[in-house]
mmCIF file of C-alpha atoms and ligand atoms in Angstrom:
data_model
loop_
_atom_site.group_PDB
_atom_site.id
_atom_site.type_symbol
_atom_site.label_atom_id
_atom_site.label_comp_id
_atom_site.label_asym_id
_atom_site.label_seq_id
_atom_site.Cartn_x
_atom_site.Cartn_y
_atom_site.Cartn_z
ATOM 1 C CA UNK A 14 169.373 138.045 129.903
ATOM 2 C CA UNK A 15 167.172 138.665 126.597
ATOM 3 C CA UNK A 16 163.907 140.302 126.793
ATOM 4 C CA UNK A 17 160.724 138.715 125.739
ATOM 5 C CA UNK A 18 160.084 141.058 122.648
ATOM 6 C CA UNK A 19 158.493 138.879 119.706
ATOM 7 C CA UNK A 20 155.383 136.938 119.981
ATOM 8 C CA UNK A 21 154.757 134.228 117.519
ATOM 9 C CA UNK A 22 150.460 133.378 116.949
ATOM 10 C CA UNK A 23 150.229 130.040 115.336
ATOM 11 C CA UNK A 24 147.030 130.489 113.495
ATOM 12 C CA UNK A 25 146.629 127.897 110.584
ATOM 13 C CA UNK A 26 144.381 125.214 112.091
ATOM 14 C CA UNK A 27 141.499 124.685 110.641
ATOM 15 C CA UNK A 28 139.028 125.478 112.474
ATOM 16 C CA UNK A 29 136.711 122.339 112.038
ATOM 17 C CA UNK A 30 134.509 123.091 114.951
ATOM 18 C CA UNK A 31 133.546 126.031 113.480
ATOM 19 C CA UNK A 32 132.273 125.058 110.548
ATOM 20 C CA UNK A 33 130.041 126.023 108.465
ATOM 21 C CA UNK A 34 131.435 129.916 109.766
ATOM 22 C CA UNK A 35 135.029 129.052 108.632
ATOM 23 C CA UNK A 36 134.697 127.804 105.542
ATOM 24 C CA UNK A 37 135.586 131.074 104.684
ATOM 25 C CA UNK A 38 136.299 133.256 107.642
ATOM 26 C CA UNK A 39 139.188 132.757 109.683
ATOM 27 C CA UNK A 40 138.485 131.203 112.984
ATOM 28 C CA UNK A 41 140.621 134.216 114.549
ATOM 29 C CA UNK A 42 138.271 136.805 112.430
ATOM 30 C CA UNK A 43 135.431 135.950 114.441
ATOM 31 C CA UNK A 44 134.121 138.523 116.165
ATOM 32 C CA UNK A 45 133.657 138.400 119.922
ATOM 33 C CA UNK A 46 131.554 141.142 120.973
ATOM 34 C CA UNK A 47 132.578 143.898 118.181
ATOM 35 C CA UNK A 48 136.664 142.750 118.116
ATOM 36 C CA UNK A 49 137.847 139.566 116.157
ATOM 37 C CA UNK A 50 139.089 137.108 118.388
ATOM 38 C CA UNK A 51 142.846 137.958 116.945
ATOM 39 C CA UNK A 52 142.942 141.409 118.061
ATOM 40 C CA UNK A 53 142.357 140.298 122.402
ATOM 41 C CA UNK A 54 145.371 138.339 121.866
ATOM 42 C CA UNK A 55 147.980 141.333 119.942
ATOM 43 C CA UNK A 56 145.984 143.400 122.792
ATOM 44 C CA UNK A 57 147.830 140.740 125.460
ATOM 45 C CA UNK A 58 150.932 140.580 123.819
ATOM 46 C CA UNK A 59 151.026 144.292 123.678
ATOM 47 C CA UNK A 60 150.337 144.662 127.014
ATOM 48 C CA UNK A 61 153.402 142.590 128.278
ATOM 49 C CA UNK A 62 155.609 144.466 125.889
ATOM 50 C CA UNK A 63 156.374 142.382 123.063
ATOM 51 C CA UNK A 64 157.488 144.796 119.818
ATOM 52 C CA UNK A 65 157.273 141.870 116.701
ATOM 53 C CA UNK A 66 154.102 140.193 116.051
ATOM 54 C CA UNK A 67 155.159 137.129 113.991
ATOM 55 C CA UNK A 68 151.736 134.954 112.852
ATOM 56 C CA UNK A 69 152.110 131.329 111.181
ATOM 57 C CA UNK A 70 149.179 131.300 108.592
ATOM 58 C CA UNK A 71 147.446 129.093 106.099
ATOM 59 C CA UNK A 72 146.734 129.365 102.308
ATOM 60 C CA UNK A 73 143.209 131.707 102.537
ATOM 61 C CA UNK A 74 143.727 133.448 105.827
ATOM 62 C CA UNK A 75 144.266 137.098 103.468
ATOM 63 C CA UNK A 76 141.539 138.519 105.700
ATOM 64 C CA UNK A 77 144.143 138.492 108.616
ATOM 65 C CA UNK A 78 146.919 139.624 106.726
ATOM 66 C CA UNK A 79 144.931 142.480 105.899
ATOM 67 C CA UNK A 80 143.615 143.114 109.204
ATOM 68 C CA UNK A 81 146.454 144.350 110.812
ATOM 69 C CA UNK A 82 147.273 146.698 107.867
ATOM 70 C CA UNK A 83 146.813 150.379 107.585
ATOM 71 C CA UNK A 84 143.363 151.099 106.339
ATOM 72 C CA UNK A 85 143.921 154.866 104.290
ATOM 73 C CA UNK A 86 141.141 154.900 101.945
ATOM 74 C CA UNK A 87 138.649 154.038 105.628
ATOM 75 C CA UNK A 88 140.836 156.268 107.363
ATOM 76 C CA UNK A 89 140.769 159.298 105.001
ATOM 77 C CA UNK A 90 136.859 159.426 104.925
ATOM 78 C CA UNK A 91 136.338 158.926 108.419
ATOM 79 C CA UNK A 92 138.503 161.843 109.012
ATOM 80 C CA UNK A 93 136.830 163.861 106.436
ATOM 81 C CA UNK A 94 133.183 163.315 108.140
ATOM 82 C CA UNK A 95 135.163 163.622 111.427
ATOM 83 C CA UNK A 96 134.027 160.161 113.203
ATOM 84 C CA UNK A 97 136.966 160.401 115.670
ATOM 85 C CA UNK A 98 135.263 157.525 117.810
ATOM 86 C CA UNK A 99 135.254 155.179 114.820
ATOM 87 C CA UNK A 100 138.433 156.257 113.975
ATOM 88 C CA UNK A 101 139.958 155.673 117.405
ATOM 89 C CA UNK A 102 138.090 151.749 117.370
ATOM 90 C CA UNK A 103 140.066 151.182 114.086
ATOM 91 C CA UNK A 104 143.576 152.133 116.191
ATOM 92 C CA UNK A 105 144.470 148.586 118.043
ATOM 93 C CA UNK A 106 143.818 146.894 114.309
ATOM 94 C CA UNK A 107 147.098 148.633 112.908
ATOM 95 C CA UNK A 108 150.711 146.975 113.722
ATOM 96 C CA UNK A 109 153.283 149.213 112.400
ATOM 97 C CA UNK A 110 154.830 147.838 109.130
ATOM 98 C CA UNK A 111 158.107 145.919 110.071
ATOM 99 C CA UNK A 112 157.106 145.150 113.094
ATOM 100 C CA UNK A 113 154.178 142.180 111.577
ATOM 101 C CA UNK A 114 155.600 139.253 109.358
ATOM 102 C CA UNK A 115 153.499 136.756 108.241
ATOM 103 C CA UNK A 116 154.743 133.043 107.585
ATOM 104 C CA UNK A 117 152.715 130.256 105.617
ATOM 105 C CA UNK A 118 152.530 126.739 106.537
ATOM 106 C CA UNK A 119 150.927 124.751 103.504
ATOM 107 C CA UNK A 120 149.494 122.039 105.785
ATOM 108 C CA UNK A 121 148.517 121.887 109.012
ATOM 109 C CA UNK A 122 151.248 119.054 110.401
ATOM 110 C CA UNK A 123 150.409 120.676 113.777
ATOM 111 C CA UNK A 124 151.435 123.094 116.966
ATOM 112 C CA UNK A 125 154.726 122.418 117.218
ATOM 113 C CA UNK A 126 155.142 122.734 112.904
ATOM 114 C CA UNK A 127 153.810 126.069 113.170
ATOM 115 C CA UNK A 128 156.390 127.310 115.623
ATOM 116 C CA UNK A 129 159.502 125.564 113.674
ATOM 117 C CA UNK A 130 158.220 127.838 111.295
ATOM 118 C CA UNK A 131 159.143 130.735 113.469
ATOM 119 C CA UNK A 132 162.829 129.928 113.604
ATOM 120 C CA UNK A 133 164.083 132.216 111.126
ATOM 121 C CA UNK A 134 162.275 135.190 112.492
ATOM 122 C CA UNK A 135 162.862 134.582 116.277
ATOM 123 C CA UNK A 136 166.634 133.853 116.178
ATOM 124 C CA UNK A 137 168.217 133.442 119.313
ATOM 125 C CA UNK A 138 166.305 134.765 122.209
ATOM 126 C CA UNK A 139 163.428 133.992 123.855
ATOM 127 C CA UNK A 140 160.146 134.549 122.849
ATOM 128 C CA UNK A 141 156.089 133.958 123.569
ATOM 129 C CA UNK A 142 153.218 131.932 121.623
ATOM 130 C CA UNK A 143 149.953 132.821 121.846
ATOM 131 C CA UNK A 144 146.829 130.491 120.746
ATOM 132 C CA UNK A 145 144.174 133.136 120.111
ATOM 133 C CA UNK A 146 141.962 130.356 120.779
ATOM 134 C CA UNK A 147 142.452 130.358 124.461
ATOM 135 C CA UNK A 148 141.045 133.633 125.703
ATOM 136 C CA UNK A 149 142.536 134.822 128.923
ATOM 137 C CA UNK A 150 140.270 137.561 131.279
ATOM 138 C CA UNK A 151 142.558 139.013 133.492
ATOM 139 C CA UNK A 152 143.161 142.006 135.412
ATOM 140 C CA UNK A 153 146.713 141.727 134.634
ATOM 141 C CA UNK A 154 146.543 140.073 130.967
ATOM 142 C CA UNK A 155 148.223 136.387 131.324
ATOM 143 C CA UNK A 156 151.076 136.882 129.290
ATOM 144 C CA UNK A 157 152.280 139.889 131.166
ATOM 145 C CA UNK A 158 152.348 137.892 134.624
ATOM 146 C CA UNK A 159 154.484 135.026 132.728
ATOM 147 C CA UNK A 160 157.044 137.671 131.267
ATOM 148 C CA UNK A 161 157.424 138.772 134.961
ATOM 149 C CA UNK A 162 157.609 135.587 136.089
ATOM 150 C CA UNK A 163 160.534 134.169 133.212
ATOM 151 C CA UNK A 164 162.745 137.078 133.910
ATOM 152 C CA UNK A 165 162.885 134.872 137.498
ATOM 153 C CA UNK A 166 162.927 132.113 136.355
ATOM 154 C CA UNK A 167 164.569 131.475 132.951
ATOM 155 C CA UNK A 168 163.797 127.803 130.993
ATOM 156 C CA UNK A 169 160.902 127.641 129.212
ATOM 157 C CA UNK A 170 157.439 128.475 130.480
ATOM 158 C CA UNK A 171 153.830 127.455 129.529
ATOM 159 C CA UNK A 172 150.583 128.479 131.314
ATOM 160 C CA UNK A 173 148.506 125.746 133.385
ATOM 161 C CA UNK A 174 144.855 125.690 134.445
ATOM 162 C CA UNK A 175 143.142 123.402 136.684
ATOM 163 C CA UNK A 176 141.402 121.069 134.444
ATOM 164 C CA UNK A 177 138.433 118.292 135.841
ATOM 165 C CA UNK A 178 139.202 114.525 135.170
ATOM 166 C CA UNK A 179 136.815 114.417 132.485
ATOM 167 C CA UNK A 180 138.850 116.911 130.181
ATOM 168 C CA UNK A 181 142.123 116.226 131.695
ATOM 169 C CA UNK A 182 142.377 113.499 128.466
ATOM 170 C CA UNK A 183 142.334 116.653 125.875
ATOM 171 C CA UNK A 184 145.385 118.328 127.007
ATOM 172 C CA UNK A 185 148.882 117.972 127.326
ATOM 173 C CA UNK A 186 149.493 117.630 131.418
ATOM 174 C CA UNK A 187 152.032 118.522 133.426
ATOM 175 C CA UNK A 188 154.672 116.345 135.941
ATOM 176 C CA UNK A 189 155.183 118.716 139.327
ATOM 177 C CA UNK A 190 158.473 118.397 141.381
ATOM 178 C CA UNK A 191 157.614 121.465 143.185
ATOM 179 C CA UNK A 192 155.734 124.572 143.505
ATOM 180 C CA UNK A 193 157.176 128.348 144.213
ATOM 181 C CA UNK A 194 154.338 130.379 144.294
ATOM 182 C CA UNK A 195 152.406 130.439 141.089
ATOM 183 C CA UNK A 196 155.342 128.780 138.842
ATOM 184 C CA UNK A 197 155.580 124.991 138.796
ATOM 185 C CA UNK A 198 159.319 123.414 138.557
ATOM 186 C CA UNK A 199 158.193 120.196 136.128
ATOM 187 C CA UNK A 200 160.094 117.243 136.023
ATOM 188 C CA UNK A 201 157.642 115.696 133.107
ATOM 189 C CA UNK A 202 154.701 116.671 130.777
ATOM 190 C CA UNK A 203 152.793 114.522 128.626
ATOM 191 C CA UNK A 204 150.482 114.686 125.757
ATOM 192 C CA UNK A 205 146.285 114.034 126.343
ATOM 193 C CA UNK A 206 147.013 111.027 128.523
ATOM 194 C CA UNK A 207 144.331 108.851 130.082
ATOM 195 C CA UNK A 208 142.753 110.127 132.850
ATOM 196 C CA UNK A 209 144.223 107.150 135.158
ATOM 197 C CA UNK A 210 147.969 107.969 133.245
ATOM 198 C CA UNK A 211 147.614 111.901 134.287
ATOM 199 C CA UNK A 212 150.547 112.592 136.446
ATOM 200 C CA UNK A 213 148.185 115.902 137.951
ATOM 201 C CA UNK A 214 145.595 117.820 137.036
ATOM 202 C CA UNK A 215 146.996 121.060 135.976
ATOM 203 C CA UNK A 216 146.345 121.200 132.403
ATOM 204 C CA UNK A 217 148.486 123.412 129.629
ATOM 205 C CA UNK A 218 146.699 126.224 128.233
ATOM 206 C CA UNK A 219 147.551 128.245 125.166
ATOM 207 C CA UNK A 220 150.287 130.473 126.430
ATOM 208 C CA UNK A 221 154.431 130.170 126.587
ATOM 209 C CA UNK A 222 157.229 131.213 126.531
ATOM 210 C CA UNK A 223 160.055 129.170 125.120
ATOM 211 C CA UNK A 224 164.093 129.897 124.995
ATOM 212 C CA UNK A 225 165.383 129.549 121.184
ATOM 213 C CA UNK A 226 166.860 125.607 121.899
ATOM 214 C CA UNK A 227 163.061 124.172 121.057
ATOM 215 C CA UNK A 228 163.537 124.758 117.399
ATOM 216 C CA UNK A 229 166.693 122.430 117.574
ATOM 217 C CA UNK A 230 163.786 119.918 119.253
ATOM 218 C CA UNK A 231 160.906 120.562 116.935
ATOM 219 C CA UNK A 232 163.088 119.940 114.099
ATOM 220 C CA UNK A 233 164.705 116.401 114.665
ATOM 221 C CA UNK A 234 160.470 115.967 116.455
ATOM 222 C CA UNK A 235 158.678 113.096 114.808
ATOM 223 C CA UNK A 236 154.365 113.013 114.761
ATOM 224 C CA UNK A 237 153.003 112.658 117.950
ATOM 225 C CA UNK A 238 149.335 112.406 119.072
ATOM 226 C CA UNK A 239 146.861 112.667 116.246
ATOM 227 C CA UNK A 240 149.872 112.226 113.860
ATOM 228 C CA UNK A 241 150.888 115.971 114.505
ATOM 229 C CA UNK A 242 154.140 117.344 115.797
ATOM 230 C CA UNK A 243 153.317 118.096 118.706
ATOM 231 C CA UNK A 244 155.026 121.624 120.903
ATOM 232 C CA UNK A 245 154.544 119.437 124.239
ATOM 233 C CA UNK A 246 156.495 116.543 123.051
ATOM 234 C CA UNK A 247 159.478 119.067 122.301
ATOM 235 C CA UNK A 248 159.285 121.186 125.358
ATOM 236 C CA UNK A 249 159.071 117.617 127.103
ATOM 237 C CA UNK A 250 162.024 116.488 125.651
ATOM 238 C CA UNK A 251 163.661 119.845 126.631
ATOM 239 C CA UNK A 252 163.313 119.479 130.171
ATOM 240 C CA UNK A 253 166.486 118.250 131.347
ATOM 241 C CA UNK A 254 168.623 120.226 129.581
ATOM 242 C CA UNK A 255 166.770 123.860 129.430
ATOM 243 C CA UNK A 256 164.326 123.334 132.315
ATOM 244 C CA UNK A 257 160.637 123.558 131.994
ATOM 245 C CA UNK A 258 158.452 125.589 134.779
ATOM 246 C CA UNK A 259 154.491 125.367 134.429
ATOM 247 C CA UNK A 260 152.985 129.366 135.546
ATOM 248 C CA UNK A 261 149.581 129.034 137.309
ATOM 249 C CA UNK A 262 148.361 132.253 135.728
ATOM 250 C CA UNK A 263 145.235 134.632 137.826
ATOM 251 C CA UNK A 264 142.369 134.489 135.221
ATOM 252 C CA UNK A 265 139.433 133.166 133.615
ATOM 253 C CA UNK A 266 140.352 131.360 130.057
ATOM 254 C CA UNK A 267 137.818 130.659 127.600
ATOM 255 C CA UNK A 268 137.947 128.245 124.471
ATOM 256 C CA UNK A 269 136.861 129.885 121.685
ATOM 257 C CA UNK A 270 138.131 127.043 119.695
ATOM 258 C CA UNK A 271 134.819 125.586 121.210
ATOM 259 C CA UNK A 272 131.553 127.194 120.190
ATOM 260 C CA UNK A 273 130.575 126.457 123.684
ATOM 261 C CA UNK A 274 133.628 128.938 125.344
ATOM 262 C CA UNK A 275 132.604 131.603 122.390
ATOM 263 C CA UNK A 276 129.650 131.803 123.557
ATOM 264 C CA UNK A 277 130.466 132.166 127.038
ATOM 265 C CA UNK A 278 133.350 134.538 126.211
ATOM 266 C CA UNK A 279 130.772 136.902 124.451
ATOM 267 C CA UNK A 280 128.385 136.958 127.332
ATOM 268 C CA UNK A 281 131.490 137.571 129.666
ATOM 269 C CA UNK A 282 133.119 140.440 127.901
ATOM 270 C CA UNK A 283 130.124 141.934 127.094
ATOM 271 C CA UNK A 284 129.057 141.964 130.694
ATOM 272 C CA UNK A 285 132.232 143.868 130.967
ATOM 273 C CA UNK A 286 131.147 146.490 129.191
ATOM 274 C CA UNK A 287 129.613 149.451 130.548
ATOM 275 C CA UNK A 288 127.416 150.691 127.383
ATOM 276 C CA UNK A 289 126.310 146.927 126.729
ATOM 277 C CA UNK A 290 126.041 145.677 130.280
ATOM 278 C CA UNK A 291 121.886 146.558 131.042
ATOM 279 C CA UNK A 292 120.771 145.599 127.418
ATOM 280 C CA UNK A 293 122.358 142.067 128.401
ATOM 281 C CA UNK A 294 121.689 141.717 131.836
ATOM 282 C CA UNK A 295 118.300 142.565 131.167
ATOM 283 C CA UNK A 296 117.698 140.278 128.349
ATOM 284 C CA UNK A 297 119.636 137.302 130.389
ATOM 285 C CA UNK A 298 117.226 137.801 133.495
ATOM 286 C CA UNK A 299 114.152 138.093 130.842
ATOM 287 C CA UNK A 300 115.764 134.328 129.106
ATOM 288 C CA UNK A 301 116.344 133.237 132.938
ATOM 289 C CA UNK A 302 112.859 133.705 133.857
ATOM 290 C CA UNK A 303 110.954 132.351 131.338
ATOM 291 C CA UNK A 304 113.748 128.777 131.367
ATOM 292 C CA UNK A 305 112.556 128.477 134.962
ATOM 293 C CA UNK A 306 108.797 128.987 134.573
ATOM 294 C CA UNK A 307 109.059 126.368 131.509
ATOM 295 C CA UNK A 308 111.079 123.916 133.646
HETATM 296 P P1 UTP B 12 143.464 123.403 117.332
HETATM 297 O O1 UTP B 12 143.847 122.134 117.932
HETATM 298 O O2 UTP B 12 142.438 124.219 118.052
HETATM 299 O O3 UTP B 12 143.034 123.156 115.849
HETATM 300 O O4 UTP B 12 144.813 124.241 117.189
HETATM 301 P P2 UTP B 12 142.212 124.090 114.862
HETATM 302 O O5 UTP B 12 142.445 123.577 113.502
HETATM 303 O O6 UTP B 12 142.544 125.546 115.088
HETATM 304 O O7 UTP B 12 140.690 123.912 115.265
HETATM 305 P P3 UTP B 12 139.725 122.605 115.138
HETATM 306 O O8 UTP B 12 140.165 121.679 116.237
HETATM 307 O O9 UTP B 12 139.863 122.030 113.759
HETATM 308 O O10 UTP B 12 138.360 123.183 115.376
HETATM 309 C C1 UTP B 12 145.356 124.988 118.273
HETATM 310 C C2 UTP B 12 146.123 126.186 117.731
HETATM 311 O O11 UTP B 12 147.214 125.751 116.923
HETATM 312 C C3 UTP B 12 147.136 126.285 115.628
HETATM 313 C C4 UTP B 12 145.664 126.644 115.440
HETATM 314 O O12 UTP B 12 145.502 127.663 114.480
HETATM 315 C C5 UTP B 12 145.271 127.068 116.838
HETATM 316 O O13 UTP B 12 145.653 128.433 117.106
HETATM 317 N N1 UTP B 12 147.646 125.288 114.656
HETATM 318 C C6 UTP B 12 147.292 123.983 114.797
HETATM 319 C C7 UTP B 12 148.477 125.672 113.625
HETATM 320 O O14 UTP B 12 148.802 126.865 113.476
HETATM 321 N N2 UTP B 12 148.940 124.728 112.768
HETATM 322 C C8 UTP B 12 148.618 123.418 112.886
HETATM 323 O O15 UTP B 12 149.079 122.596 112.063
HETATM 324 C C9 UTP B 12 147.764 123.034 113.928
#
C-alpha cells in the first residue's frame, strides 16, 4: 500500500468574489490574520506528512510562486540585525527546492482540469487535494484524520460537512450506503443538485484523497455543471470500480472563497491567539454593546 506523500493545491480560479482585492493579488495571498490563506493549507498538508507540494496555477499568480521560495537577500539582513523572531515567522513560507513544482493551466475549465493537470507529477499512487479556500480548524488538522482513515480504507476519499437545505444546492452531495464511524461507504454523489434531488445532506468540502485511476476519468470527462469539468463527476463515475468513501472530518471549516467565511475565519483564528486575543475580545464586546443599545 502507497503512502499519501504529494499534495496537489488547485489554485487558478479566479477569484471573482473577491474582487476588487484580486485583481491583482492572488485569492490564496490574502492574508488571514498575519499568514496568507496558502500557507494554513501547506501547514495541513505538512502536518499529515505529505513531502511534494504540487500547485496548479494561473497566468499572474508569480506572487505565489515566489512565496514559497527562499528569501536570502530578507534573510541575510534579518540575521545581520539579529530579528530571530521575524526570522523564525518567515520559516513555514520556505518549501525546500524539489520538493514544490508549479503547473499552469491557461484557463480556468474547472476543478477537475486542474487536477488532470497533476497527472504527470503524481504518477501512480495516491495522493491529496487541498482547496485553500476551505479552511479547516481542527485540533487534529483535517487532512491528517483522512490519511489515517485511507490507510483503512483504500478507494478514494473526500471530506463531508453537514450542510442546511438552503446551501445543500451549491455543492456536490453525497449518496450513503452506510456509515463506519466517521467514513461514509457512498454508493452515489452528485453535483449542486436541487434541494428536493439531494440524496442527503452531507455536503463535499475541499479536501481528498484520490487513488491515481481518476486521471484516466478526468481525461475522457466532458463539462459538467457551469460548463466546467467537474472532480465530482469523475470520482462519481469512479465509484464502482475504485470505491468512493465520504470522511466526516472533527472541525470547523470556513469559506474563505466567501468574504463572509474570511471574515469569520479572521475573527476565529485570531481569537486563537494568545497575544491578539484581549485586543479583540475587547473591541468585539465594545462593537457588541453599542449594536444592542442601537437596536
Ligand atoms: P471556486 O469555485 O471557488 O472558484 O474554485 P474561484 O475562481 O477560486 O473563485 P470565485 O468563485 O470566482 O470567487 C474552487 C477551487 O478550485 C480552483 C480554485 O482556485 C479554488 O481553489 N480552481 C477552480 C482551479 O484551480 N481551476 C479552475 O478552473 C477552477
Amino acid at each position: 500500500m502507497k503512502p499519501v506523500r504529494k499534495a496537489v493545491f488547485p489554485v487558478a480560479g479566479m477569484g471573482t468574489r473577491f474582487l476588487p482585492a484580486t485583481k491583482t493579488v492572488p485569492k490564496e495571498m490574502l492574508p488571514l490574520v498575519d499568514r496568507p490563506l496558502i500557507q494554513y493549507a501547506v501547514d495541513e498538508a505538512r502536518a499529515a506528512g505529505i513531502e511534494e507540494f504540487i500547485f496548479i496555477t494561473s497566468p499572474g499568480k508569480t506572487a505565489l510562486e515566489n512565496y514559497f521560495g527562499a528569501a536570502p537577500a530578507l534573510e541575510r539582513t534579518l540575521s545581520e540585525k539579529g530579528k530571530t523572531g521575524p526570522l523564525e515567522a518567515l520559516r513555514p513560507s520556505h518549501v525546500a527546492e524539489g520538493a514544490v513544482s508549479f503547473v499552469r493551466q491557461e484557463n480556468p475549465k474547472g476543478l477537475g482540469h486542474a487536477v488532470l493537470l497533476a497527472r504527470r507529477l503524481v504518477g501512480d499512487e495516491p495522493f491529496a487535494v487541498i482547496l485553500p479556500d476551505d479552511l479547516i480548524r481542527a485540533r487534529t488538522p483535517a487532512l491528517k484524520q483522512m490519511v489515517e482513515a485511507h490507510s483503512k480504507n483504500r478507494g478514494h476519499m473526500i471530506a463531508t460537512e453537514s450542510v442546511c437545505d438552503d446551501r445543500i444546492s451549491s455543492y456536490g452531495v453525497v449518496d450513503i450506503e452506510r456509515r463506519e464511524g466517521a467514513v461514509q461507504i457512498l454508493r452515489g454523489l452528485v453535483e449542486k443538485p436541487r434541494p428536493e434531488e439531494a440524496p442527503s445532506q452531507s455536503g463535499v468540502v475541499g479536501r481528498y484523497i484520490l487513488e491515481p485511476s481518476i486521471f484516466e476519468r478526468l481525461a475522457v470527462q466532458g463539462p459538467g455543471a457551469g460548463g466546467e469539468i467537474q472532480l465530482t463527476d469523475a470520482i462519481a463515475a469512479d465509484i464502482a470500480e475504485t470505491g468512493v468513501n465520504g470522511f466526516e472530518f472533527d472541525g470547523e471549516r470556513f469559506d474563505c472563497g466567501s468574504v463572509s467565511g474570511f471574515l469569520n475565519a479572521t475573527i476565529a483564528y485570531a481569537l486563537d491567539r494568545p497575544d491578539l486575543i484581549d485586543n479583540l475580545q475587547g473591541f468585539l464586546r465594545g462593537r457588541a454593546t453599542g449594536l444592542s443599545q442601537a437596536a
